[in-house]
Short mmCIF file of C-alpha atoms and ligand atoms in Angstrom, two decimals:
data_model
loop_
_atom_site.label_atom_id
_atom_site.label_comp_id
_atom_site.label_asym_id
_atom_site.label_seq_id
_atom_site.Cartn_x
_atom_site.Cartn_y
_atom_site.Cartn_z
CA MET Y 38 -37.72 -2.98 -17.92
CA LYS Y 39 -41.02 -1.44 -19.03
CA PHE Y 40 -42.25 1.68 -17.29
CA PHE Y 41 -45.65 3.35 -17.42
CA SER Y 42 -45.34 7.08 -17.96
CA ALA Y 43 -46.68 7.79 -14.45
CA ASN Y 44 -43.64 6.04 -13.01
CA LEU Y 45 -41.12 7.99 -15.04
CA ALA Y 46 -41.04 10.92 -12.58
CA ASN Y 47 -39.94 8.52 -9.86
CA LEU Y 48 -37.48 6.78 -12.14
CA ARG Y 49 -36.05 10.21 -12.94
CA GLU Y 50 -35.56 10.85 -9.22
CA LEU Y 51 -33.82 7.49 -8.85
CA TYR Y 52 -31.67 8.27 -11.92
CA ILE Y 53 -30.56 11.62 -10.46
CA ASN Y 54 -29.93 10.06 -7.04
CA GLN Y 55 -27.75 7.37 -8.62
CA LEU Y 56 -25.83 9.93 -10.70
CA GLN Y 57 -25.12 11.82 -7.45
CA MET Y 58 -24.01 8.58 -5.80
CA LEU Y 59 -21.71 7.80 -8.72
CA LEU Y 60 -20.16 11.25 -8.42
CA SER Y 61 -19.50 10.52 -4.75
CA THR Y 62 -17.95 7.20 -5.82
CA GLU Y 63 -15.56 8.84 -8.29
CA ARG Y 64 -14.63 11.59 -5.82
CA GLN Y 65 -13.86 9.04 -3.09
CA LEU Y 66 -11.67 7.20 -5.61
CA VAL Y 67 -9.75 10.35 -6.50
CA VAL Y 68 -8.67 10.35 -2.83
CA ALA Y 69 -8.19 6.55 -2.48
CA ILE Y 70 -6.26 5.69 -5.67
CA PRO Y 71 -3.15 7.80 -4.84
CA LYS Y 72 -2.81 5.86 -1.56
CA MET Y 73 -2.91 2.60 -3.53
CA ILE Y 74 -0.26 3.92 -5.96
CA GLU Y 75 1.97 4.79 -3.02
CA LYS Y 76 1.65 1.27 -1.55
CA ALA Y 77 2.09 -0.60 -4.86
CA SER Y 78 5.51 -2.02 -5.75
CA ASP Y 79 5.08 -3.34 -9.31
CA LEU Y 80 5.83 -0.59 -11.84
CA GLN Y 81 3.12 -1.62 -14.31
CA LEU Y 82 0.58 -1.71 -11.48
CA LYS Y 83 1.61 1.79 -10.37
CA GLN Y 84 1.29 3.04 -13.97
CA ALA Y 85 -2.11 1.38 -14.48
CA LEU Y 86 -3.42 2.96 -11.29
CA GLN Y 87 -1.93 6.33 -12.25
CA SER Y 88 -3.64 6.35 -15.63
CA HIS Y 89 -6.90 5.15 -14.07
CA LEU Y 90 -6.65 8.04 -11.59
CA GLN Y 91 -6.62 10.46 -14.54
CA GLU Y 92 -9.58 8.61 -16.11
CA THR Y 93 -11.40 8.80 -12.77
CA GLU Y 94 -11.01 12.59 -12.73
CA VAL Y 95 -12.50 12.75 -16.24
CA GLN Y 96 -15.33 10.41 -15.19
CA ALA Y 97 -16.14 12.72 -12.24
CA THR Y 98 -16.21 15.71 -14.62
CA ARG Y 99 -18.54 13.80 -16.98
CA LEU Y 100 -20.97 13.16 -14.10
CA GLU Y 101 -20.77 16.82 -13.04
CA GLU Y 102 -21.70 17.84 -16.59
CA ILE Y 103 -24.62 15.38 -16.73
CA LEU Y 104 -25.91 16.57 -13.34
CA ARG Y 105 -25.55 20.24 -14.31
CA GLN Y 106 -27.45 19.64 -17.57
CA THR Y 107 -30.13 17.53 -15.85
CA THR Y 108 -30.73 19.36 -12.56
CA GLY Y 109 -28.93 22.69 -12.91
CA GLU Y 110 -26.67 21.89 -9.96
CA VAL Y 111 -23.93 19.47 -8.90
CA GLU Y 112 -24.67 17.61 -5.68
CA THR Y 113 -23.48 14.30 -4.31
CA VAL Y 114 -25.11 11.54 -2.27
CA LYS Y 115 -22.49 9.59 -0.36
CA SER Y 116 -21.87 6.08 -1.66
CA LYS Y 117 -21.66 3.97 1.49
CA ALA Y 118 -20.77 0.87 -0.52
CA LEU Y 119 -17.69 2.56 -1.99
CA ALA Y 120 -16.65 3.87 1.45
CA ALA Y 121 -16.86 0.29 2.77
CA LEU Y 122 -14.87 -1.07 -0.18
CA VAL Y 123 -12.16 1.54 0.40
CA GLU Y 124 -12.03 0.76 4.13
CA GLU Y 125 -11.77 -2.95 3.40
CA ALA Y 126 -9.03 -2.28 0.83
CA GLU Y 127 -7.03 -0.29 3.38
CA ASP Y 128 -7.25 -3.19 5.85
CA MET Y 129 -6.17 -5.76 3.24
CA ILE Y 130 -3.23 -3.61 2.12
CA LYS Y 131 -2.16 -2.81 5.69
CA ASP Y 132 -2.14 -6.49 6.66
CA ALA Y 133 0.08 -7.55 3.72
CA SER Y 134 3.74 -7.11 4.67
CA ASP Y 135 5.18 -8.92 1.61
CA GLU Y 136 5.44 -6.70 -1.48
CA SER Y 137 3.92 -9.11 -3.98
CA VAL Y 138 1.13 -10.07 -1.58
CA ARG Y 139 0.44 -6.36 -1.06
CA ASP Y 140 0.27 -5.89 -4.84
CA ALA Y 141 -2.15 -8.84 -5.02
CA ALA Y 142 -4.29 -7.19 -2.32
CA ILE Y 143 -4.25 -3.86 -4.20
CA ILE Y 144 -5.28 -5.57 -7.47
CA ALA Y 145 -8.07 -7.52 -5.71
CA ALA Y 146 -9.38 -4.35 -4.07
CA ALA Y 147 -9.18 -2.32 -7.29
CA GLN Y 148 -11.02 -5.00 -9.29
CA ARG Y 149 -13.80 -5.12 -6.69
CA VAL Y 150 -14.24 -1.40 -7.17
CA GLU Y 151 -14.26 -1.72 -10.98
CA HIS Y 152 -16.97 -4.38 -10.85
CA TYR Y 153 -19.03 -2.28 -8.46
CA GLU Y 154 -18.70 0.69 -10.81
CA ILE Y 155 -19.53 -1.35 -13.94
CA ALA Y 156 -22.68 -2.72 -12.27
CA THR Y 157 -23.79 0.69 -11.01
CA TYR Y 158 -23.02 2.58 -14.23
CA GLY Y 159 -24.77 -0.17 -16.23
CA ALA Y 160 -28.00 0.34 -14.30
CA VAL Y 161 -27.79 4.13 -14.52
CA ARG Y 162 -27.12 3.96 -18.28
CA HIS Y 163 -30.27 1.84 -18.59
CA PHE Y 164 -32.27 4.44 -16.62
CA ALA Y 165 -30.93 7.16 -18.97
CA GLN Y 166 -32.04 5.12 -22.00
CA ILE Y 167 -35.56 4.58 -20.60
CA LEU Y 168 -35.83 8.31 -19.83
CA GLY Y 169 -34.70 9.24 -23.36
CA GLU Y 170 -31.51 10.90 -22.07
CA SER Y 171 -29.39 9.84 -25.01
CA THR Y 172 -26.34 12.11 -24.54
CA PRO Y 173 -25.91 11.13 -20.86
CA ALA Y 174 -26.40 7.47 -21.86
CA GLN Y 175 -23.50 7.80 -24.33
CA LEU Y 176 -21.28 9.53 -21.76
CA LEU Y 177 -22.05 6.84 -19.18
CA ASP Y 178 -21.29 4.19 -21.79
CA GLN Y 179 -17.86 5.73 -22.38
CA THR Y 180 -17.12 5.48 -18.64
CA ILE Y 181 -18.29 1.84 -18.53
CA LYS Y 182 -15.83 1.03 -21.34
CA GLU Y 183 -12.98 2.70 -19.43
CA GLU Y 184 -13.82 0.80 -16.24
CA GLY Y 185 -13.93 -2.46 -18.22
CA HIS Y 186 -10.55 -1.71 -19.77
CA ALA Y 187 -9.05 -0.96 -16.33
CA ASP Y 188 -10.46 -4.25 -15.02
CA HIS Y 189 -8.93 -6.27 -17.88
CA LEU Y 190 -5.58 -4.56 -17.46
CA LEU Y 191 -5.59 -5.45 -13.75
CA THR Y 192 -6.34 -9.08 -14.64
CA SER Y 193 -3.33 -9.20 -16.95
CA ILE Y 194 -1.09 -7.61 -14.28
CA ALA Y 195 -2.39 -10.11 -11.69
CA ASN Y 196 -1.52 -12.99 -14.02
CA ARG Y 197 2.04 -11.74 -14.29
CA VAL Y 198 2.54 -10.64 -10.64
CA ASN Y 199 1.01 -13.83 -9.24
CA PRO Y 200 1.77 -16.74 -11.56
CA SER Y 201 -0.26 -19.88 -11.00
CA ALA Y 202 1.13 -22.50 -8.59
CA ASP Y 203 2.79 -24.71 -11.24
CA ARG Y 204 4.41 -21.72 -12.97
CA ALA Y 205 5.60 -20.33 -9.62
CA ALA Y 206 7.13 -23.68 -8.69
CA ALA Y 207 8.88 -24.09 -12.07
FE1 FE2 O 563 -14.52 5.19 -12.31
#
């Protein structure tokens, strides 16, 4: 993306708005993840969610610091997409009565959230780079790496919890 300097003020507004939306995302997750931990049966899944909950708290703090440095205050703009993902996750989990199916639903829901976060953080990191905000760009990059790691861990748990059809039949 190339931006003329006249557009940078608007890009800065979009950048701040998206940081506030990401903070709303992380704060909604701090409430949602414990419910997923409670409903999960597989021990490794519970542990992965538990450690991602701690990472999520750090990620929220990182955003608060960036917002404080950038705007002098910490405000949020509600992420409607995350609220919808959480609502959909609750429905999927509620409808699964079998333990392993419920774990599969939890993993599917959690991975959807990770991908949403990776996409959103990726764009915001790019905005930070264009605006010359190098320290925030590095902090956002750290969060993207953590989200990617959480996603890969969930994939490996899914492969073990839900073996493919031929392995399940064996
Ligand atoms: Fe996160």
